[in-house]
Short mmCIF file of N, CA and C in Angstrom, two decimals:
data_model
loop_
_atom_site.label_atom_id
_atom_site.label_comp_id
_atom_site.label_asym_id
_atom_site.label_seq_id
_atom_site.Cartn_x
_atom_site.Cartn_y
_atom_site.Cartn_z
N UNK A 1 -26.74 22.32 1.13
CA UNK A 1 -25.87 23.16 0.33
C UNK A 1 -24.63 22.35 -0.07
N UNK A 2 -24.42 22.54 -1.34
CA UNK A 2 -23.18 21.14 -1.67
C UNK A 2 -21.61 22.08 -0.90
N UNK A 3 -20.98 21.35 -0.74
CA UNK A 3 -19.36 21.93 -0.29
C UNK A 3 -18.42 22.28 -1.44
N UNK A 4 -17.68 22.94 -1.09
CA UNK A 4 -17.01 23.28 -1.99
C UNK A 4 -15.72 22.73 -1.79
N UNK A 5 -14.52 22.92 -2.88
CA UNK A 5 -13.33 21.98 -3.17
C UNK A 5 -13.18 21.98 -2.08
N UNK A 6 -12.59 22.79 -1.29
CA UNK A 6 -11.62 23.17 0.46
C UNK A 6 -12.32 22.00 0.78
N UNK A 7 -13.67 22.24 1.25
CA UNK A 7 -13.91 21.64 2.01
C UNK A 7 -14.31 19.84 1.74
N UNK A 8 -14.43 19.47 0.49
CA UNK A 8 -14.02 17.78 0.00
C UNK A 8 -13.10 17.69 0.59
N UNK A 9 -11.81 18.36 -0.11
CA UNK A 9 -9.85 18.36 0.55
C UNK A 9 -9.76 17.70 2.02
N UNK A 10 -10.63 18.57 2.81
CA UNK A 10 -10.58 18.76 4.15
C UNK A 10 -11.19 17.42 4.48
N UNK A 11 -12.47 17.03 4.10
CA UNK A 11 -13.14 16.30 4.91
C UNK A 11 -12.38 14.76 4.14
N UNK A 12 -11.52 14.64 3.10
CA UNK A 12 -10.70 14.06 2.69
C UNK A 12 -9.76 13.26 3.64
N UNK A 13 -8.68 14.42 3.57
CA UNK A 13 -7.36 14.61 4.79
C UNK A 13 -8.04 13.80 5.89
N UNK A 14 -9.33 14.62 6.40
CA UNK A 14 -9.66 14.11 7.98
C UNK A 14 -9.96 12.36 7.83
N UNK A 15 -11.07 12.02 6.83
CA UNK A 15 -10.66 10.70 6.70
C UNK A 15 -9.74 9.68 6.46
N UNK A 16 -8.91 9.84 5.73
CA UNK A 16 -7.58 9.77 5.79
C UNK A 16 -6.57 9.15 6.81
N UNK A 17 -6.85 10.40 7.66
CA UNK A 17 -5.90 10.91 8.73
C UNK A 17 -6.52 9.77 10.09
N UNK A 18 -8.09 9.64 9.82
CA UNK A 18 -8.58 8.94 10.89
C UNK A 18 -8.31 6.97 10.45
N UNK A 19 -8.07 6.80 8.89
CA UNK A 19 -7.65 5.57 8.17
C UNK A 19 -6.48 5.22 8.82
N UNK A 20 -5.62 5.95 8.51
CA UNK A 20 -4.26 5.56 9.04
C UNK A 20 -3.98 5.61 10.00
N UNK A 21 -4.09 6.13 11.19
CA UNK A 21 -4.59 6.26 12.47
C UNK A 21 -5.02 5.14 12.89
N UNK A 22 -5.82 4.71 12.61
CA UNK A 22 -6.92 2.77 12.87
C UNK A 22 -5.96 1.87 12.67
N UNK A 23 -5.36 1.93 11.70
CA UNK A 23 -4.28 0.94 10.64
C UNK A 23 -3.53 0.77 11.89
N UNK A 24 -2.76 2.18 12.49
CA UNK A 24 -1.32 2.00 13.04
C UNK A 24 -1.72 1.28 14.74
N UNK A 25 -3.01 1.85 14.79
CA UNK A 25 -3.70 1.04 16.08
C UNK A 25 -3.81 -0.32 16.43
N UNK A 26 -3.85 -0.78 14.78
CA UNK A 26 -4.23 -2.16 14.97
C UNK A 26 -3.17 -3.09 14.82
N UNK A 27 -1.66 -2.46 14.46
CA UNK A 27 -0.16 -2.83 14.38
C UNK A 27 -0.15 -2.81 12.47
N UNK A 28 -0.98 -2.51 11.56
CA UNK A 28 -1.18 -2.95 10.54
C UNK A 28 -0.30 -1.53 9.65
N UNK A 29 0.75 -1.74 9.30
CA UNK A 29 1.99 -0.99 8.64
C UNK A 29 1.44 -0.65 7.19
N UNK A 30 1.43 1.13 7.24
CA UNK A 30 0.97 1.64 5.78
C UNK A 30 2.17 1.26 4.68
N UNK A 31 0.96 1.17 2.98
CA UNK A 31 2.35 0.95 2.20
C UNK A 31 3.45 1.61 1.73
N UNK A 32 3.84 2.96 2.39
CA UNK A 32 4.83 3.50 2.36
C UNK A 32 5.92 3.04 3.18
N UNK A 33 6.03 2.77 4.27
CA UNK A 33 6.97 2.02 5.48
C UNK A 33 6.90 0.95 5.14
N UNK A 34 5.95 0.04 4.79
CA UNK A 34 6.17 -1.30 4.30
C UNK A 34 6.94 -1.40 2.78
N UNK A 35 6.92 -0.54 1.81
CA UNK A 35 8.17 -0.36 0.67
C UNK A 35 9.47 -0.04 1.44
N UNK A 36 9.04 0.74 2.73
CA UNK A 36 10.64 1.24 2.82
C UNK A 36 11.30 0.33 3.10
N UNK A 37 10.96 -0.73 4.32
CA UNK A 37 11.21 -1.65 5.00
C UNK A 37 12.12 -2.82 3.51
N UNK A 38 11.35 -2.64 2.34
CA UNK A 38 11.53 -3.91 1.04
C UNK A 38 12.43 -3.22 0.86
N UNK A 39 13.26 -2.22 0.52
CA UNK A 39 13.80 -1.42 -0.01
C UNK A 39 15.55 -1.77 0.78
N UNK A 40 15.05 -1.48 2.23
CA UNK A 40 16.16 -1.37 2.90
C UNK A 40 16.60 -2.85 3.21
N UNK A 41 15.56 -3.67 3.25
CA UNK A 41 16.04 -4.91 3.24
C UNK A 41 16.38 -5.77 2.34
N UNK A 42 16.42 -5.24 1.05
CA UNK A 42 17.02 -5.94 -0.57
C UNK A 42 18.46 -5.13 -0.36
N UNK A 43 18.76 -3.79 -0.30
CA UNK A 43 20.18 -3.00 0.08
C UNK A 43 20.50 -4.00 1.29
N UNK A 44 19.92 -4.61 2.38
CA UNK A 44 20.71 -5.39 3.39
C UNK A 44 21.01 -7.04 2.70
N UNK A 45 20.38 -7.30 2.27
CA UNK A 45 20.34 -8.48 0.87
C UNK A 45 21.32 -8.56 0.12
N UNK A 46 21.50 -7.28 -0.20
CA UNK A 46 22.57 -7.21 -1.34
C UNK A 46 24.16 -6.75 -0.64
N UNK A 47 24.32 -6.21 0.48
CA UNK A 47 25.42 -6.26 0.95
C UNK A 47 25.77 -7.54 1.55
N UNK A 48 25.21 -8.28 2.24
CA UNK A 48 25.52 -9.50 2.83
C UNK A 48 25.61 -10.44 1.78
N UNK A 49 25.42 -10.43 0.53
CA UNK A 49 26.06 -11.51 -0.70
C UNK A 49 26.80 -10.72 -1.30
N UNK A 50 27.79 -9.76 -0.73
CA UNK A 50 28.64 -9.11 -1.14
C UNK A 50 29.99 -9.95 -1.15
N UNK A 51 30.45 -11.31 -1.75
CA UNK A 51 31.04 -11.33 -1.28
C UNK A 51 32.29 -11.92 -2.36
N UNK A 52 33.41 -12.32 -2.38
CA UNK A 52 34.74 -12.70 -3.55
C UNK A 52 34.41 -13.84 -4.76
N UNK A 53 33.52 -14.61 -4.03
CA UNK A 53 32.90 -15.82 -5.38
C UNK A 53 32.06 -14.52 -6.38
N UNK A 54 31.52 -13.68 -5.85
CA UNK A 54 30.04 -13.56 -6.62
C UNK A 54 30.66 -12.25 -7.69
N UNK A 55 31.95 -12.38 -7.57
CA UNK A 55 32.47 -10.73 -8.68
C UNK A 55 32.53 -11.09 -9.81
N UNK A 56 32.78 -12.16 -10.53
CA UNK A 56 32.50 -12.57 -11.71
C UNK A 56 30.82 -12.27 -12.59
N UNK A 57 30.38 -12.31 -11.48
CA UNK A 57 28.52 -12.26 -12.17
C UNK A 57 28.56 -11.12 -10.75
N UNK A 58 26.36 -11.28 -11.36
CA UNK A 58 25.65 -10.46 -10.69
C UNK A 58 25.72 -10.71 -8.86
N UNK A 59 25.65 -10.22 -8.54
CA UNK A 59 25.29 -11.08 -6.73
C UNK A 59 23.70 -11.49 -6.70
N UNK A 60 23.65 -12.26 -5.83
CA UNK A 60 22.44 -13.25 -5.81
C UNK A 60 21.64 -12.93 -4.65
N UNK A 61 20.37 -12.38 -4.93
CA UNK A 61 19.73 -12.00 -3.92
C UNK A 61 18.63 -13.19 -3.78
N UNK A 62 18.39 -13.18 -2.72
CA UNK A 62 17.63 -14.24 -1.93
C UNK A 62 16.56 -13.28 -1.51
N UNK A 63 15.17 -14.24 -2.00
CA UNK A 63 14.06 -12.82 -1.54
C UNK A 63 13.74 -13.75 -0.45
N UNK A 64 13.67 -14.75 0.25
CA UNK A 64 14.32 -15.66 1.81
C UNK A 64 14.64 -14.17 2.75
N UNK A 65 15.67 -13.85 2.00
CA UNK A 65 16.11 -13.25 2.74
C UNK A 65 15.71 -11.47 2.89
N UNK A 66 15.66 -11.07 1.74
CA UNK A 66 14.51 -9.94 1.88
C UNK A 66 13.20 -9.78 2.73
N UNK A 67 12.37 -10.73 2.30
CA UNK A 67 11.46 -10.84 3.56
C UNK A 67 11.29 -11.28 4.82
N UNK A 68 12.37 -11.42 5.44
CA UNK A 68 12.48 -12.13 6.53
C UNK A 68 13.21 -10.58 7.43
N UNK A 69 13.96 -10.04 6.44
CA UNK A 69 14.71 -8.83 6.68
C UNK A 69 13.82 -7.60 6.62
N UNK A 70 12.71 -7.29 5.78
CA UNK A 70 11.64 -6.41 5.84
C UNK A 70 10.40 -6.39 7.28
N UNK A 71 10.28 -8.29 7.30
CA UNK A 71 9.71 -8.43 8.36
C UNK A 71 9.85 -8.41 9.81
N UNK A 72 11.10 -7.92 9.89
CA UNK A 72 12.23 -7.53 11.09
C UNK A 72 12.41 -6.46 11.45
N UNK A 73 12.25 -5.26 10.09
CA UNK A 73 12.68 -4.45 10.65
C UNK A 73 10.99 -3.79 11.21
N UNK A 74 10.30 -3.90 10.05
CA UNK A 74 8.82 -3.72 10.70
C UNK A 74 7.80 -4.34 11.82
N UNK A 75 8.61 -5.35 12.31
CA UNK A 75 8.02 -5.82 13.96
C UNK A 75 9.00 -5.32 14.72
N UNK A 76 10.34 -5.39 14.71
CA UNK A 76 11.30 -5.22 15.64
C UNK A 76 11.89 -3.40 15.58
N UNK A 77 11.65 -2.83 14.67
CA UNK A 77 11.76 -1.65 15.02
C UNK A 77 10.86 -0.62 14.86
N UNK A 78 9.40 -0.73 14.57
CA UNK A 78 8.26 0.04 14.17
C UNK A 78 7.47 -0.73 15.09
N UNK A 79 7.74 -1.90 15.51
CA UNK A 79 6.46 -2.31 16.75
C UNK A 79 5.16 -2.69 15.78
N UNK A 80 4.99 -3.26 14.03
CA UNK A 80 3.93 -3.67 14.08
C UNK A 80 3.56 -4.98 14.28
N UNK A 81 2.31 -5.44 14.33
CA UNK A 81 1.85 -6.61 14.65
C UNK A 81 2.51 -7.71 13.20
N UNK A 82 3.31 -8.93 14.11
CA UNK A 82 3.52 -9.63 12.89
C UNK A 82 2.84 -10.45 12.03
N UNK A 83 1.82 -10.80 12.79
CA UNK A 83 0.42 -11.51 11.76
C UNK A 83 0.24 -10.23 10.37
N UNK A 84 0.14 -8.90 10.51
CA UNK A 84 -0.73 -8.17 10.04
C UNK A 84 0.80 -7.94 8.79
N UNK A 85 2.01 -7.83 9.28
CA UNK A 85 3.20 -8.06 8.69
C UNK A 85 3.30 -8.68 7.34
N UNK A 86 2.85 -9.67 8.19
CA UNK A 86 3.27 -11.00 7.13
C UNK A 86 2.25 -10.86 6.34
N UNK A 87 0.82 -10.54 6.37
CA UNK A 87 -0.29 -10.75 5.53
C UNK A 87 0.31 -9.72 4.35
N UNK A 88 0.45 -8.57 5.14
CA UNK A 88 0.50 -7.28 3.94
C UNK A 88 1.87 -7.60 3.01
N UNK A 89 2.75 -8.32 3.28
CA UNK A 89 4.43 -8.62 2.61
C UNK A 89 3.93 -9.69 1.62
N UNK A 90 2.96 -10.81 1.79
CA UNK A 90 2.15 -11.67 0.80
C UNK A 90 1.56 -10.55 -0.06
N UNK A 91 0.74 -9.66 -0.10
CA UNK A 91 -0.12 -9.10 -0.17
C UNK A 91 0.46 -8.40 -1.46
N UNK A 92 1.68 -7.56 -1.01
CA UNK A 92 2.31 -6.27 -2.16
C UNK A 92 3.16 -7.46 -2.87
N UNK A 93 3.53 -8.84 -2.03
CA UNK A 93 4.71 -9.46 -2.63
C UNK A 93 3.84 -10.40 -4.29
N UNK A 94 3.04 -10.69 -3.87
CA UNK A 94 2.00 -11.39 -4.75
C UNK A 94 1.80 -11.18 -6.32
N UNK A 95 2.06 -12.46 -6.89
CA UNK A 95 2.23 -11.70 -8.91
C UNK A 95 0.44 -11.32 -9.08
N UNK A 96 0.60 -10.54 -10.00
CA UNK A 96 -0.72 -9.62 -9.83
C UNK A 96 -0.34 -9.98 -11.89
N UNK A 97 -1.82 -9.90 -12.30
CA UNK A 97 -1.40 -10.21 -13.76
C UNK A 97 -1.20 -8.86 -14.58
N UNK A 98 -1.12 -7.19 -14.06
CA UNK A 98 -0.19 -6.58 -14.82
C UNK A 98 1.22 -6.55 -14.51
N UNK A 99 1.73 -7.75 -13.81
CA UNK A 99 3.17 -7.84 -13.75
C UNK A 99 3.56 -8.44 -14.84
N UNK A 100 2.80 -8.84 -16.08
CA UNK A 100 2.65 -9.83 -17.34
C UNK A 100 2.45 -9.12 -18.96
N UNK A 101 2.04 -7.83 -18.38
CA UNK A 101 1.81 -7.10 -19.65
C UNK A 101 3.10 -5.80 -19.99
N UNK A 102 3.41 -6.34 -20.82
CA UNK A 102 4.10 -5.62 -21.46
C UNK A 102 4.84 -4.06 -21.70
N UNK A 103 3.40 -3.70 -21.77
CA UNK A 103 3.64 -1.47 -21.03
C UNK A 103 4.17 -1.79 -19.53
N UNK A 104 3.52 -2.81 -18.73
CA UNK A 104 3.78 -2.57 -17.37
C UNK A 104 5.52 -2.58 -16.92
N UNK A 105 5.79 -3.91 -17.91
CA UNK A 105 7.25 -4.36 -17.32
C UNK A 105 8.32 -4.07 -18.28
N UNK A 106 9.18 -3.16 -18.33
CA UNK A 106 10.11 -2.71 -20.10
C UNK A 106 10.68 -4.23 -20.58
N UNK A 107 11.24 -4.59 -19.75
CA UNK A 107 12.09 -6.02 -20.21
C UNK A 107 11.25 -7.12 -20.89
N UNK A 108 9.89 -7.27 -20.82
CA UNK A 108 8.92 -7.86 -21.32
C UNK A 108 8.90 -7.44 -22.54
N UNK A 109 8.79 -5.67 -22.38
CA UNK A 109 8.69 -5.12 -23.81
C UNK A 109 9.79 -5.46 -24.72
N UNK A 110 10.44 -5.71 -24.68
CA UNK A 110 12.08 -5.60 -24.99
C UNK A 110 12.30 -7.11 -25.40
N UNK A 111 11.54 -8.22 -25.00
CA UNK A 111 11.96 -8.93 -25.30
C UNK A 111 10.59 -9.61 -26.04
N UNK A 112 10.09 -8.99 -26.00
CA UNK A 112 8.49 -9.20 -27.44
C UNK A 112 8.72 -8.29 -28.52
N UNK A 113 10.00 -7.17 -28.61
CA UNK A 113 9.76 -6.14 -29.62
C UNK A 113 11.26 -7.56 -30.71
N UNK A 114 12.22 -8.30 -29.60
CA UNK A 114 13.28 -8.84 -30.27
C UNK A 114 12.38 -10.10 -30.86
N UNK A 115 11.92 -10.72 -30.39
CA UNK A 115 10.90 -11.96 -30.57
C UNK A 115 10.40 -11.50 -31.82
N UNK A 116 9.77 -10.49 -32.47
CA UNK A 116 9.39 -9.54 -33.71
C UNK A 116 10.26 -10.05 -34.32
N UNK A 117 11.71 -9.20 -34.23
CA UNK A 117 12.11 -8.95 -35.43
C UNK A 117 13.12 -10.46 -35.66
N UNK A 118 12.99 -11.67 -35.15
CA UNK A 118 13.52 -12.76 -34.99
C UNK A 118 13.31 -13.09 -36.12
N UNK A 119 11.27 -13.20 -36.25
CA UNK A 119 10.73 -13.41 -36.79
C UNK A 119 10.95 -13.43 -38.52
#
């Protein structure tokens, strides 16, 4: 007898639920905590080059220092495994070739729509 929606949903969730579950077993950090971790550690990035040279311009973030700071807070305060760390921070950190197309990135767009009218 085929199932109905509920029960796809359900048997969904439960796989799911048993995915991420394995993941956190194995020290291997989902990509929600692993953004948060990038997130909070570019805001820790960006306060620590907070400093009297850099008010003239932008401040200078060091992604050195972002990932070293993401990978800290996710071994040293979430307890995951740092092999599995470091793979997944390569992994999301990695140029992927729609980081290259145009719809994907506005500033790309923006600077192929000026390249146009140069023309």
């Amino acid at each position: 007898m085929p199932k109905t929606i509920a029960e796809h949903r359900r048997y969904d969730r439960e796989r799911k639920r048993a995915e991420r579950h394995a993941m956190r077993a194995a020290g291997i950090p989902p990509v929600s905590t692993l953004n948060g971790a990038l997130v909070e550690a570019m805001a820790y990035a960006l306060a620590k080059s907070d400093d009297p040279s850099q008010r003239e311009g932008a401040p200078t973030l060091q992604l050195g220092d972002v990932v070293t700071a993401a990978a800290a807070i996710l071994v040293d305060r979430y307890g995951f495994d740092r092999r599995h760390v470091r793979d997944r921070l390569k992994q999301v950190l990695r140029p992927r070739p729609e980081h290259r197309w145009p719809s994907y990135v506005p500033s790309l767009a923006t600077r192929e729509c000026a390249a146009r009218h140069m023309d």
